[in-house]
Structures are given as structure tokens and as C-alpha cells.
PDB file of C-alpha atoms in Angstrom:
ATOM      1  CA  MET A   1      57.469 -94.576  16.465  1.00  0.00           C
ATOM      2  CA  GLU A   2      58.189 -98.257  16.591  1.00  0.00           C
ATOM      3  CA  VAL A   3      61.454 -99.741  15.343  1.00  0.00           C
ATOM      4  CA  ARG A   4      62.640-103.298  15.385  1.00  0.00           C
ATOM      5  CA  MET A   5      66.094-104.113  16.604  1.00  0.00           C
ATOM      6  CA  ALA A   6      68.082-107.181  15.696  1.00  0.00           C
ATOM      7  CA  LEU A   7      69.941-108.845  18.532  1.00  0.00           C
ATOM      8  CA  PHE A   8      71.726-111.912  17.249  1.00  0.00           C
ATOM      9  CA  ARG A   9      71.226-115.339  15.813  1.00  0.00           C
ATOM     10  CA  ARG A  10      72.789-118.602  16.819  1.00  0.00           C
ATOM     11  CA  LYS A  11      74.530-120.479  14.052  1.00  0.00           C
ATOM     12  CA  ARG A  12      73.398-123.993  13.340  1.00  0.00           C
ATOM     13  CA  GLY A  13      75.371-126.537  15.290  1.00  0.00           C
ATOM     14  CA  GLU A  14      76.415-124.290  18.168  1.00  0.00           C
ATOM     15  CA  ASP A  15      74.078-126.099  20.549  1.00  0.00           C
ATOM     16  CA  PRO A  16      73.943-129.885  20.073  1.00  0.00           C
ATOM     17  CA  ALA A  17      70.684-130.069  21.994  1.00  0.00           C
ATOM     18  CA  ASP A  18      68.970-128.116  19.215  1.00  0.00           C
ATOM     19  CA  GLU A  19      69.714-130.894  16.760  1.00  0.00           C
ATOM     20  CA  ASP A  20      67.723-133.361  18.861  1.00  0.00           C
ATOM     21  CA  ARG A  21      64.598-131.217  19.085  1.00  0.00           C
ATOM     22  CA  ASP A  22      61.833-132.139  16.637  1.00  0.00           C
ATOM     23  CA  ALA A  23      59.260-129.336  16.387  1.00  0.00           C
ATOM     24  CA  SER A  24      56.716-131.667  14.764  1.00  0.00           C
ATOM     25  CA  THR A  25      56.551-133.861  17.862  1.00  0.00           C
ATOM     26  CA  PRO A  26      53.484-133.265  20.064  1.00  0.00           C
ATOM     27  CA  ALA A  27      54.263-131.330  23.224  1.00  0.00           C
ATOM     28  CA  PRO A  28      54.641-133.592  26.260  1.00  0.00           C
ATOM     29  CA  GLN A  29      53.165-132.816  29.649  1.00  0.00           C
ATOM     30  CA  GLY A  30      55.015-130.225  31.662  1.00  0.00           C
ATOM     31  CA  VAL A  31      56.021-127.729  28.977  1.00  0.00           C
ATOM     32  CA  GLY A  32      55.532-123.977  28.824  1.00  0.00           C
ATOM     33  CA  PRO A  33      54.781-121.257  28.702  1.00  0.00           C
ATOM     34  CA  TRP A  34      55.703-121.270  32.354  1.00  0.00           C
ATOM     35  CA  ASP A  35      55.029-118.944  35.236  1.00  0.00           C
ATOM     36  CA  GLU A  36      58.216-118.033  37.074  1.00  0.00           C
ATOM     37  CA  SER A  37      56.884-119.695  40.223  1.00  0.00           C
ATOM     38  CA  ASP A  38      56.820-123.187  38.716  1.00  0.00           C
ATOM     39  CA  ALA A  39      59.369-123.011  35.907  1.00  0.00           C
ATOM     40  CA  PRO A  40      62.287-125.459  35.957  1.00  0.00           C
ATOM     41  CA  HIS A  41      65.692-123.888  36.477  1.00  0.00           C
ATOM     42  CA  ARG A  42      67.318-122.906  33.178  1.00  0.00           C
ATOM     43  CA  ASP A  43      70.600-121.106  32.572  1.00  0.00           C
ATOM     44  CA  ASP A  44      70.254-120.928  28.798  1.00  0.00           C
ATOM     45  CA  LEU A  45      67.277-118.561  28.484  1.00  0.00           C
ATOM     46  CA  LEU A  46      67.553-114.888  27.577  1.00  0.00           C
ATOM     47  CA  ASP A  47      66.470-112.548  30.361  1.00  0.00           C
ATOM     48  CA  CYS A  48      64.149-109.998  28.760  1.00  0.00           C
ATOM     49  CA  GLY A  49      62.574-108.609  31.904  1.00  0.00           C
ATOM     50  CA  ALA A  50      58.984-109.853  31.987  1.00  0.00           C
ATOM     51  CA  LEU A  51      59.958-112.773  29.737  1.00  0.00           C
ATOM     52  CA  ARG A  52      62.726-115.344  29.667  1.00  0.00           C
ATOM     53  CA  ILE A  53      62.909-116.767  26.191  1.00  0.00           C
ATOM     54  CA  PRO A  54      64.889-119.400  24.290  1.00  0.00           C
ATOM     55  CA  VAL A  55      67.509-118.827  21.620  1.00  0.00           C
ATOM     56  CA  LEU A  56      66.486-120.801  18.538  1.00  0.00           C
ATOM     57  CA  ASP A  57      68.822-122.454  16.115  1.00  0.00           C
ATOM     58  CA  ALA A  58      68.846-120.587  12.763  1.00  0.00           C
ATOM     59  CA  ALA A  59      66.356-117.943  13.954  1.00  0.00           C
ATOM     60  CA  THR A  60      66.925-114.194  14.178  1.00  0.00           C
ATOM     61  CA  LEU A  61      65.666-112.502  17.327  1.00  0.00           C
ATOM     62  CA  GLN A  62      64.520-108.892  17.167  1.00  0.00           C
ATOM     63  CA  PHE A  63      62.751-106.492  19.510  1.00  0.00           C
ATOM     64  CA  THR A  64      59.916-104.094  18.764  1.00  0.00           C
ATOM     65  CA  VAL A  65      60.657-100.774  20.465  1.00  0.00           C
ATOM     66  CA  ASP A  66      58.451 -97.711  20.930  1.00  0.00           C
ATOM     67  CA  ARG A  67      61.007 -94.898  20.854  1.00  0.00           C
ATOM     68  CA  THR A  68      58.507 -92.237  21.904  1.00  0.00           C
ATOM     69  CA  ARG A  69      57.837 -94.030  25.191  1.00  0.00           C
ATOM     70  CA  ASP A  70      61.232 -95.736  25.503  1.00  0.00           C
ATOM     71  CA  LEU A  71      59.397 -99.042  25.809  1.00  0.00           C
ATOM     72  CA  VAL A  72      60.254-102.512  24.512  1.00  0.00           C
ATOM     73  CA  LEU A  73      56.906-103.863  23.307  1.00  0.00           C
ATOM     74  CA  GLY A  74      57.733-107.359  22.134  1.00  0.00           C
ATOM     75  CA  ALA A  75      60.275-109.977  21.121  1.00  0.00           C
ATOM     76  CA  VAL A  76      60.146-111.148  17.503  1.00  0.00           C
ATOM     77  CA  TYR A  77      61.508-114.416  16.139  1.00  0.00           C
ATOM     78  CA  ILE A  78      62.183-114.601  12.389  1.00  0.00           C
ATOM     79  CA  LEU A  79      62.560-118.179  11.203  1.00  0.00           C
ATOM     80  CA  GLY A  80      62.460-118.912   7.486  1.00  0.00           C
ATOM     81  CA  ASP A  81      59.250-117.516   6.009  1.00  0.00           C
ATOM     82  CA  SER A  82      57.563-117.093   9.401  1.00  0.00           C
ATOM     83  CA  ALA A  83      57.627-114.560  12.215  1.00  0.00           C
ATOM     84  CA  LEU A  84      56.374-114.794  15.793  1.00  0.00           C
ATOM     85  CA  GLN A  85      56.023-111.827  18.118  1.00  0.00           C
ATOM     86  CA  LEU A  86      55.716-112.359  21.877  1.00  0.00           C
ATOM     87  CA  GLN A  87      53.999-109.831  24.129  1.00  0.00           C
ATOM     88  CA  VAL A  88      52.852-110.204  27.721  1.00  0.00           C
ATOM     89  CA  PHE A  89      50.051-108.269  29.422  1.00  0.00           C
ATOM     90  CA  ALA A  90      48.803-107.827  32.965  1.00  0.00           C
ATOM     91  CA  ALA A  91      45.701-109.735  34.065  1.00  0.00           C
ATOM     92  CA  PRO A  92      43.676-109.853  37.292  1.00  0.00           C
ATOM     93  CA  LYS A  93      44.200-112.519  39.922  1.00  0.00           C
ATOM     94  CA  SER A  94      40.615-113.736  39.721  1.00  0.00           C
ATOM     95  CA  ARG A  95      40.398-114.996  36.148  1.00  0.00           C
ATOM     96  CA  GLY A  96      41.952-115.215  32.713  1.00  0.00           C
ATOM     97  CA  ILE A  97      41.187-112.542  30.136  1.00  0.00           C
ATOM     98  CA  TRP A  98      41.938-114.180  26.773  1.00  0.00           C
ATOM     99  CA  ALA A  99      38.271-114.931  26.032  1.00  0.00           C
ATOM    100  CA  ASP A 100      37.269-111.290  26.586  1.00  0.00           C
ATOM    101  CA  VAL A 101      40.317-109.931  24.787  1.00  0.00           C
ATOM    102  CA  ARG A 102      39.680-112.261  21.875  1.00  0.00           C
ATOM    103  CA  ALA A 103      36.128-110.958  21.456  1.00  0.00           C
ATOM    104  CA  ASP A 104      37.361-107.365  21.555  1.00  0.00           C
ATOM    105  CA  MET A 105      40.109-108.111  19.041  1.00  0.00           C
ATOM    106  CA  ILE A 106      37.625-109.660  16.612  1.00  0.00           C
ATOM    107  CA  SER A 107      35.541-106.475  16.793  1.00  0.00           C
ATOM    108  CA  SER A 108      38.656-104.338  16.347  1.00  0.00           C
ATOM    109  CA  ILE A 109      39.789-106.339  13.324  1.00  0.00           C
ATOM    110  CA  ALA A 110      36.385-105.855  11.685  1.00  0.00           C
ATOM    111  CA  SER A 111      36.473-102.105  12.394  1.00  0.00           C
ATOM    112  CA  GLN A 112      39.797-101.905  10.538  1.00  0.00           C
ATOM    113  CA  GLY A 113      38.292-103.563   7.469  1.00  0.00           C
ATOM    114  CA  GLY A 114      39.688-107.014   8.182  1.00  0.00           C
ATOM    115  CA  SER A 115      38.050-110.365   8.720  1.00  0.00           C
ATOM    116  CA  SER A 116      38.667-113.120  11.241  1.00  0.00           C
ATOM    117  CA  ARG A 117      37.500-116.431  12.573  1.00  0.00           C
ATOM    118  CA  GLU A 118      38.285-118.464  15.638  1.00  0.00           C
ATOM    119  CA  GLY A 119      40.149-121.747  15.411  1.00  0.00           C
ATOM    120  CA  HIS A 120      41.538-124.287  17.837  1.00  0.00           C
ATOM    121  CA  GLY A 121      45.235-125.015  18.227  1.00  0.00           C
ATOM    122  CA  ASP A 122      47.563-126.706  20.682  1.00  0.00           C
ATOM    123  CA  TYR A 123      47.329-123.703  23.026  1.00  0.00           C
ATOM    124  CA  GLY A 124      43.557-123.289  22.884  1.00  0.00           C
ATOM    125  CA  THR A 125      41.296-120.955  20.940  1.00  0.00           C
ATOM    126  CA  GLU A 126      43.103-118.622  18.559  1.00  0.00           C
ATOM    127  CA  ILE A 127      42.189-115.921  16.042  1.00  0.00           C
ATOM    128  CA  ARG A 128      42.967-116.345  12.354  1.00  0.00           C
ATOM    129  CA  ALA A 129      42.661-112.952  10.712  1.00  0.00           C
ATOM    130  CA  GLN A 130      43.033-111.263   7.354  1.00  0.00           C
ATOM    131  CA  MET A 131      44.258-107.702   7.862  1.00  0.00           C
ATOM    132  CA  PRO A 132      44.238-105.062   5.098  1.00  0.00           C
ATOM    133  CA  ILE A 133      47.619-103.538   4.299  1.00  0.00           C
ATOM    134  CA  GLU A 134      47.547 -99.757   4.449  1.00  0.00           C
ATOM    135  CA  GLY A 135      47.915 -98.225   0.993  1.00  0.00           C
ATOM    136  CA  HIS A 136      47.520-101.570  -0.776  1.00  0.00           C
ATOM    137  CA  ARG A 137      44.655-103.716  -1.969  1.00  0.00           C
ATOM    138  CA  SER A 138      46.241-106.875  -0.626  1.00  0.00           C
ATOM    139  CA  ILE A 139      45.689-108.478   2.766  1.00  0.00           C
ATOM    140  CA  ASN A 140      48.061-109.754   5.421  1.00  0.00           C
ATOM    141  CA  PRO A 141      47.222-113.053   7.162  1.00  0.00           C
ATOM    142  CA  VAL A 142      47.800-112.936  10.928  1.00  0.00           C
ATOM    143  CA  ARG A 143      47.271-115.568  13.613  1.00  0.00           C
ATOM    144  CA  TYR A 144      46.849-114.611  17.285  1.00  0.00           C
ATOM    145  CA  VAL A 145      47.391-117.113  20.096  1.00  0.00           C
ATOM    146  CA  GLY A 146      46.697-116.246  23.735  1.00  0.00           C
ATOM    147  CA  ILE A 147      47.622-118.122  26.902  1.00  0.00           C
ATOM    148  CA  ASP A 148      46.252-117.125  30.310  1.00  0.00           C
ATOM    149  CA  GLY A 149      48.587-117.421  33.288  1.00  0.00           C
ATOM    150  CA  SER A 150      48.842-116.244  36.873  1.00  0.00           C
ATOM    151  CA  ARG A 151      48.070-112.498  36.579  1.00  0.00           C
ATOM    152  CA  TRP A 152      49.288-112.410  32.998  1.00  0.00           C
ATOM    153  CA  LEU A 153      48.263-113.029  29.398  1.00  0.00           C
ATOM    154  CA  LEU A 154      50.912-114.079  26.902  1.00  0.00           C
ATOM    155  CA  ARG A 155      50.077-113.312  23.283  1.00  0.00           C
ATOM    156  CA  ALA A 156      51.867-114.741  20.259  1.00  0.00           C
ATOM    157  CA  THR A 157      51.275-113.049  16.901  1.00  0.00           C
ATOM    158  CA  LEU A 158      52.222-115.106  13.858  1.00  0.00           C
ATOM    159  CA  THR A 159      52.756-113.750  10.356  1.00  0.00           C
ATOM    160  CA  GLY A 160      54.125-115.164   7.134  1.00  0.00           C
ATOM    161  CA  LYS A 161      53.831-118.885   6.485  1.00  0.00           C
ATOM    162  CA  ALA A 162      52.969-119.663  10.116  1.00  0.00           C
ATOM    163  CA  ALA A 163      49.845-117.501   9.846  1.00  0.00           C
ATOM    164  CA  VAL A 164      48.309-119.742   7.189  1.00  0.00           C
ATOM    165  CA  ASP A 165      50.019-123.118   7.532  1.00  0.00           C
ATOM    166  CA  ASP A 166      48.959-125.148  10.580  1.00  0.00           C
ATOM    167  CA  ASP A 167      52.106-127.269  10.623  1.00  0.00           C
ATOM    168  CA  ALA A 168      54.397-124.239  10.406  1.00  0.00           C
ATOM    169  CA  SER A 169      52.383-122.482  13.112  1.00  0.00           C
ATOM    170  CA  ARG A 170      52.458-125.458  15.431  1.00  0.00           C
ATOM    171  CA  ALA A 171      56.186-126.019  14.978  1.00  0.00           C
ATOM    172  CA  LEU A 172      57.174-122.407  15.637  1.00  0.00           C
ATOM    173  CA  LEU A 173      54.816-122.027  18.588  1.00  0.00           C
ATOM    174  CA  HIS A 174      56.214-125.110  20.317  1.00  0.00           C
ATOM    175  CA  LEU A 175      59.815-124.102  19.649  1.00  0.00           C
ATOM    176  CA  VAL A 176      59.242-120.772  21.376  1.00  0.00           C
ATOM    177  CA  LEU A 177      56.442-121.221  23.905  1.00  0.00           C
ATOM    178  CA  ASP A 178      57.444-124.554  25.397  1.00  0.00           C
ATOM    179  CA  ASP A 179      60.550-122.937  26.913  1.00  0.00           C
ATOM    180  CA  THR A 180      59.212-119.431  27.576  1.00  0.00           C
ATOM    181  CA  VAL A 181      58.927-118.215  31.182  1.00  0.00           C
ATOM    182  CA  VAL A 182      56.760-115.256  32.237  1.00  0.00           C
ATOM    183  CA  VAL A 183      58.193-113.162  35.080  1.00  0.00           C
ATOM    184  CA  ARG A 184      55.144-111.216  36.242  1.00  0.00           C
ATOM    185  CA  GLY A 185      56.719-109.690  39.346  1.00  0.00           C
ATOM    186  CA  ASN A 186      54.842-107.889  42.113  1.00  0.00           C
ATOM    187  CA  ALA A 187      54.432-104.485  40.466  1.00  0.00           C
ATOM    188  CA  ALA A 188      50.855-103.305  40.053  1.00  0.00           C
ATOM    189  CA  PHE A 189      49.608-102.942  36.482  1.00  0.00           C
ATOM    190  CA  PRO A 190      46.028-102.367  35.303  1.00  0.00           C
ATOM    191  CA  PRO A 191      44.569-105.400  33.500  1.00  0.00           C
ATOM    192  CA  ARG A 192      45.527-105.481  29.810  1.00  0.00           C
ATOM    193  CA  ASP A 193      48.480-103.119  30.226  1.00  0.00           C
ATOM    194  CA  ILE A 194      51.561-104.392  28.450  1.00  0.00           C
ATOM    195  CA  LEU A 195      54.334-105.632  30.732  1.00  0.00           C
ATOM    196  CA  PRO A 196      57.562-103.941  29.647  1.00  0.00           C
ATOM    197  CA  LEU A 197      60.404-106.033  28.306  1.00  0.00           C
ATOM    198  CA  SER A 198      64.115-105.321  28.222  1.00  0.00           C
ATOM    199  CA  ILE A 199      66.722-106.129  25.610  1.00  0.00           C
ATOM    200  CA  PRO A 200      69.204-108.670  26.990  1.00  0.00           C
ATOM    201  CA  LYS A 201      72.879-107.813  26.961  1.00  0.00           C
ATOM    202  CA  ALA A 202      73.921-110.769  24.863  1.00  0.00           C
ATOM    203  CA  GLY A 203      75.757-109.056  22.056  1.00  0.00           C
ATOM    204  CA  PRO A 204      75.887-105.900  19.932  1.00  0.00           C
ATOM    205  CA  VAL A 205      72.508-104.422  19.114  1.00  0.00           C
ATOM    206  CA  LYS A 206      71.778-102.586  15.887  1.00  0.00           C
ATOM    207  CA  GLU A 207      68.667-101.328  14.183  1.00  0.00           C
ATOM    208  CA  GLU A 208      67.699-103.530  11.297  1.00  0.00           C
ATOM    209  CA  ARG A 209      64.733-103.901   8.996  1.00  0.00           C
ATOM    210  CA  PRO A 210      63.334-107.395   9.582  1.00  0.00           C
ATOM    211  CA  ALA A 211      63.198-109.828   6.696  1.00  0.00           C
ATOM    212  CA  LEU A 212      59.529-110.412   7.405  1.00  0.00           C
ATOM    213  CA  GLU A 213      57.275-107.541   8.443  1.00  0.00           C
ATOM    214  CA  LEU A 214      54.778-107.820  11.241  1.00  0.00           C
ATOM    215  CA  PRO A 215      51.578-105.798  10.807  1.00  0.00           C
ATOM    216  CA  LYS A 216      52.258-102.117  11.418  1.00  0.00           C
ATOM    217  CA  ARG A 217      48.836-101.669  12.977  1.00  0.00           C
ATOM    218  CA  GLY A 218      46.719-104.231  14.714  1.00  0.00           C
ATOM    219  CA  PRO A 219      44.286-104.760  17.548  1.00  0.00           C
ATOM    220  CA  GLU A 220      46.527-103.957  20.492  1.00  0.00           C
ATOM    221  CA  ILE A 221      45.066-105.113  23.782  1.00  0.00           C
ATOM    222  CA  SER A 222      45.151-101.654  25.349  1.00  0.00           C
ATOM    223  CA  GLU A 223      43.122-100.295  22.433  1.00  0.00           C
ATOM    224  CA  VAL A 224      40.232-102.703  22.554  1.00  0.00           C
ATOM    225  CA  ARG A 225      38.998-102.656  26.154  1.00  0.00           C
TER     226      ARG A 225
END
């Protein structure tokens, strides 16, 4: 069983630096996602184990947890009408895996009765999918973005407005990914295995139904080898 847990949200105005950040501005050179080995020193990121992630002004941060395996699967930002889930997976030293994973995901989406197409965004080739909602005749738009790193693949899954609106997608991706650091570590994981996260001790944690649902089922990387 997967549950999502709300951590906290920063109130607008608590960090003056947030007021100066314009998400519509093109990303300059030297922004993330970073590998731990070349990331600039930051004291203001949340330590989530395999990821260090920013706290966003006016956004709620939640965590997707698999209770049956006692595993934190992803970090979820809820901002307005959009949601972004971050997950990080193991990859081999020799090459990136997003191209292969993307092809497998497209096949998996089709097998679930959905449709998809590839598009190009600021972080490379992405998948723009229409996923059927179980028990309903409606569909759920989902956008998948993958970034290959040093022995890791970072995947961002966008739902809500950011799944269909390029400007909303671009803004949310830059707000999160430009400051995200992947901490791969030296532990051995098979390629495509999810790297476990941890919930940071930054405040009281309570179970909460998110304002914007992520797809309950989707083409998980471990399922589409």
C-alpha cells in the first residue's frame, strides 16, 4: 500500500531569496540537477537520503511511502494546480538509461490502455502521456522527464496543469530540479532499481490526502525492463 505523507510548507515571505527567483527565466549554465560530487555547498536543502531537495515558497512537500516494504518511493511537490514527483533510480557506470527506459515506458503506457508521444523540453526528451483512470472513462494527463547522471537516473513525473501546460511545466521543473542534488552513494544496486529516500526531520509528519492526486498506477521503471 502506498500512502502520501505531508511534511510542511514554507509560508510566503519566510525566505527573501525566494522573492527574487523568477521561474520563467531560462536556466543559466551551471544549474542542476547535480551529482553530489560536483554540487555547490548548500545548507538550505532538505536531506532526503538519495536526494537533497529545495523547499519551495508556497508549495506543499509530501512523500510517497510503500508501507508494505517500509520504503519511501518519492518526494512530491504540490504547487497550485500542479504536482511534481521526484524519484531516483540506479544506472550503470557505462551509459545513461533514459532512452531505453523511455521506450519501455511508452510500451507500458500503451499496454495499460493509454497513449503517449515524445516531446522536447529544457531537460531533453520527455514523455507526454494520457493515462486512463481506473473505474472512470476519463483520462489523466501525465508528463515524464528523465535526466541521466553518474550511475543514476532522476525521473520527474508531472500531473495537473504542469502535465499539459508547457509554461507551467517548465516553471515547476526549474524551481525543483535546478537545486536538486542526487546522492548516489557507493552501495550496489541493480540498474533501474529505485534508490530509497528518507523523510527529513524538519517538522511534524502526518498522513494527509494530497490536494492533487498522482496516478495510482503507472509505468514504474522496475516493471518495464
